[in-house]
Coordinates of C-alpha atoms and ligand atoms in Angstrom, one line a residue:
M272 CA 14.4 4.3 28.0
E273 CA 13.6 6.2 24.3
E274 CA 10.4 5.7 23.0
R275 CA 9.7 4.8 19.6
V276 CA 8.3 7.8 18.4
L277 CA 5.9 6.9 14.7
I278 CA 5.7 9.7 12.1
A279 CA 2.1 9.7 9.9
P280 CA 2.9 12.0 6.5
S281 CA -0.9 13.7 6.1
I282 CA -1.5 13.9 2.3
L283 CA -2.8 16.7 2.1
S284 CA 0.5 18.5 1.4
A285 CA 0.2 15.0 -1.2
D286 CA 0.4 15.7 -5.7
F287 CA -3.1 14.1 -5.4
S288 CA -2.8 14.1 -9.5
K289 CA -0.1 11.6 -8.5
L290 CA -2.4 9.5 -4.8
R291 CA -0.7 6.3 -5.6
E292 CA 2.8 7.2 -6.4
E293 CA 3.0 9.7 -3.4
V294 CA 1.7 6.8 -1.2
K295 CA 4.0 4.6 -2.8
S296 CA 7.1 6.8 -2.7
V297 CA 6.0 7.5 1.0
E298 CA 5.8 3.9 2.3
K299 CA 9.1 3.7 0.3
A300 CA 10.8 6.3 2.6
G301 CA 10.3 5.2 6.0
A302 CA 6.3 6.0 7.1
D303 CA 4.8 4.4 9.8
W304 CA 1.7 5.3 8.8
L305 CA -1.0 7.1 6.4
H306 CA -2.1 9.9 7.5
V307 CA -6.1 10.9 6.1
D308 CA -6.9 13.8 6.8
V309 CA -10.7 14.3 6.5
M310 CA -13.2 17.5 5.8
D311 CA -16.3 17.6 5.8
G312 CA -17.2 21.9 5.0
L313 CA -19.1 22.4 8.0
F314 CA -16.5 21.2 11.1
V315 CA -14.1 22.3 9.0
P316 CA -14.2 25.2 6.6
N317 CA -12.6 23.5 3.8
I318 CA -14.3 20.0 1.7
T319 CA -11.4 16.9 1.5
I320 CA -11.7 13.1 0.8
G321 CA -13.8 10.8 1.4
P322 CA -14.1 6.7 1.6
L323 CA -14.4 6.4 -2.2
V324 CA -10.7 8.2 -2.4
V325 CA -9.5 5.7 0.3
A326 CA -10.3 2.6 -1.0
S327 CA -8.5 3.3 -4.0
I328 CA -5.9 3.8 -2.1
R329 CA -5.7 1.1 -0.5
P330 CA -5.0 -1.6 -3.0
H331 CA -1.2 0.6 -3.6
T332 CA 0.2 -0.2 -0.3
K333 CA 0.8 -1.8 3.1
L334 CA 0.9 1.2 5.4
F335 CA -1.2 1.1 8.2
F336 CA -3.9 3.9 7.6
D337 CA -5.0 6.8 9.9
V338 CA -8.4 8.3 9.1
H339 CA -8.7 12.1 10.8
L340 CA -12.2 13.0 10.5
M341 CA -13.0 16.6 10.8
I342 CA -16.5 16.4 10.4
N343 CA -19.9 16.9 12.2
D344 CA -21.6 13.6 12.6
P345 CA -19.0 11.2 12.6
I346 CA -21.1 8.3 13.2
K347 CA -23.1 8.3 10.7
Y348 CA -19.5 8.1 8.7
V349 CA -17.7 5.0 10.1
D350 CA -19.1 2.0 8.8
Q351 CA -17.8 3.8 4.3
F352 CA -14.1 4.7 6.2
A353 CA -14.6 1.1 7.8
S354 CA -15.2 -0.1 4.3
A355 CA -12.8 1.0 2.8
G356 CA -9.4 0.2 5.1
A357 CA -9.1 2.8 7.7
D358 CA -7.0 0.7 10.2
L359 CA -7.6 3.5 12.6
I360 CA -10.6 6.1 12.6
T361 CA -9.7 9.4 14.7
F362 CA -12.9 11.4 15.6
H363 CA -13.3 15.4 17.0
A364 CA -15.2 15.5 20.6
E365 CA -16.3 19.0 19.8
A366 CA -17.6 17.2 16.6
C367 CA -20.6 14.3 18.5
N368 CA -23.0 14.5 21.3
S369 CA -21.9 11.3 22.8
P370 CA -18.3 9.8 21.7
M371 CA -18.7 6.8 23.4
D372 CA -20.6 5.5 20.8
V373 CA -18.8 6.6 17.8
I374 CA -15.9 4.6 19.7
K375 CA -18.3 1.5 20.3
K376 CA -19.5 1.5 16.2
I377 CA -15.7 1.7 15.5
K378 CA -14.8 -0.5 17.9
D379 CA -17.4 -3.0 16.7
N380 CA -16.0 -2.5 13.0
G381 CA -12.4 -4.2 14.6
K382 CA -10.6 -0.6 14.1
K383 CA -9.1 1.0 16.5
A384 CA -10.4 4.5 17.6
G385 CA -9.1 8.6 18.3
I386 CA -10.3 11.0 20.1
S387 CA -9.3 14.4 19.3
I388 CA -9.3 17.3 20.4
K389 CA -8.8 20.8 18.7
P390 CA -6.4 24.2 20.3
K391 CA -9.4 25.4 22.5
S392 CA -10.6 22.3 23.7
P393 CA -9.4 21.2 27.3
V394 CA -8.1 18.1 28.3
S395 CA -11.2 17.4 30.0
L396 CA -13.2 17.5 27.5
I397 CA -11.6 13.7 26.6
S398 CA -10.0 12.2 30.5
N399 CA -12.9 10.8 30.7
L400 CA -12.8 8.1 27.9
Y401 CA -8.7 6.7 28.1
E402 CA -9.9 3.3 29.0
E403 CA -12.4 3.1 25.5
V404 CA -9.7 4.3 22.8
D405 CA -6.0 3.5 21.4
L406 CA -4.8 6.8 20.3
V407 CA -5.4 11.0 21.5
L408 CA -5.2 13.1 18.5
V409 CA -4.1 16.7 20.7
M410 CA -4.9 19.3 17.0
T411 CA -1.4 21.8 16.6
V412 CA -3.2 23.8 14.6
E413 CA -6.8 25.1 13.7
P414 CA -8.1 22.2 12.0
G415 CA -8.8 22.5 8.3
F416 CA -6.4 23.2 6.3
G417 CA -2.4 22.1 6.3
G418 CA 0.9 24.6 5.9
Q419 CA -0.5 26.3 9.4
S420 CA 1.8 27.4 12.9
F421 CA 3.0 25.2 15.1
R422 CA 1.6 26.3 18.3
E423 CA 3.3 25.6 21.2
D424 CA 1.0 25.9 24.1
C425 CA -1.0 22.9 22.3
L426 CA 1.7 21.0 24.3
T427 CA 1.0 21.2 27.8
K428 CA -1.7 19.7 27.0
V429 CA 0.9 16.4 25.7
S430 CA 2.2 16.3 29.3
E431 CA -1.5 15.9 30.7
I432 CA -2.5 13.2 28.5
K433 CA 0.9 11.0 29.1
K434 CA 0.1 11.1 32.8
K435 CA -3.3 9.1 32.2
F436 CA -3.0 7.3 28.8
A437 CA -1.4 5.0 28.2
G438 CA -1.8 4.7 24.7
Y439 CA -0.8 6.6 21.1
I440 CA -0.2 9.9 21.7
Q441 CA -1.0 12.0 18.4
V442 CA 0.4 15.9 17.6
D443 CA -1.1 17.3 13.8
G444 CA -0.7 20.7 13.2
G445 CA 2.7 22.6 11.7
I446 CA 4.7 19.9 12.6
N447 CA 8.9 20.2 10.8
K448 CA 12.2 18.7 12.1
V449 CA 12.6 21.7 15.5
V450 CA 8.9 21.8 16.9
A451 CA 8.7 17.8 16.9
V452 CA 11.8 18.2 19.0
K453 CA 9.0 19.6 21.2
A454 CA 6.5 17.7 20.1
R455 CA 9.1 14.4 21.9
N456 CA 9.8 16.3 24.4
A457 CA 6.2 16.9 25.8
R458 CA 6.4 12.4 25.0
A459 CA 3.4 12.7 21.5
N460 CA 4.8 9.3 20.3
V461 CA 3.3 9.8 17.2
L462 CA 3.7 13.3 14.8
V463 CA 1.5 13.3 11.6
A464 CA 3.5 15.2 9.2
G465 CA 2.3 17.3 5.7
T466 CA 4.0 19.6 4.4
A467 CA 6.9 18.9 5.8
V468 CA 7.6 15.7 4.4
F469 CA 4.8 16.0 1.5
G470 CA 6.8 19.6 0.8
R471 CA 10.4 18.8 0.6
E472 CA 12.2 16.4 -2.2
D473 CA 13.4 14.4 0.3
Y474 CA 10.8 11.7 1.6
A475 CA 12.9 9.9 3.4
E476 CA 15.2 12.3 4.6
A477 CA 12.1 14.0 5.5
I478 CA 11.1 11.7 7.4
R479 CA 14.8 10.6 9.3
E480 CA 14.7 14.4 10.8
L481 CA 10.9 14.3 11.8
R482 CA 11.9 11.2 13.9
G483 CA 15.4 12.5 15.5
Ligands
LIG296 C1 -5.1 20.2 9.3 C2 -4.9 18.9 9.5 C3 -3.6 18.3 9.1 C4 -3.0 19.2 7.8 C5 -0.7 19.1 8.8 O1 -6.2 20.3 9.4 O2 -5.3 17.5 10.1 O3 -3.0 17.0 9.6 O4 -2.8 18.6 7.2 O5 -0.3 19.6 7.7 P1 0.9 19.9 7.9 O6 2.0 19.2 8.4 O7 1.7 21.1 6.9 O8 0.6 21.8 9.2
LIG297 ZN1 -4.8 15.6 10.8

């Protein structure tokens, strides 16, 4: 049976001067989740947004908020993002010493938990956590910036994870309608797309194309 694939537009590529309208448009266009990229300038060489922005868009949409933390020491900020309105909080295995403690903190806040690995990190870094998390995010670009090229080599990790993990398997970075087919074939079931949605005139058409 064909599995339903969720599309999560990343607001990193939205027009921040009209973020409320952008979020409403993408909801109306059929997005399943809203992907929110949080960068601290330390774990990645870029700075984006914090809990204040998440809280300010929260009242304007019913979309599920998928918050991707690309920050060092994520445990420090879990409470703030949870209160701001995150539904799922994903953090990087490379960014902390004790992922179990971070997962526990996310769960204690009543939120879903995700763990992510960068392109160069092996699946073995997270394979002991499958029982604990709702989502595994396999980065398909080096985290830090939108608009980079998809790294196809990362898809072998998706297939490997799928053998042992029944939850959400998300891919993020460089996803367009061409590589979306490959990601779906590797059995990823949540596709993040920044440029491929917000870079288009017609968001609904872009989302339909990614869903396949
Ligand atoms: C990269 C971010 C991605 C990024 C995706 O560090 O995690 O979510 O915004 O943007 P595109 O789809 O343009 O690669
Ligand atoms: Zn992301």
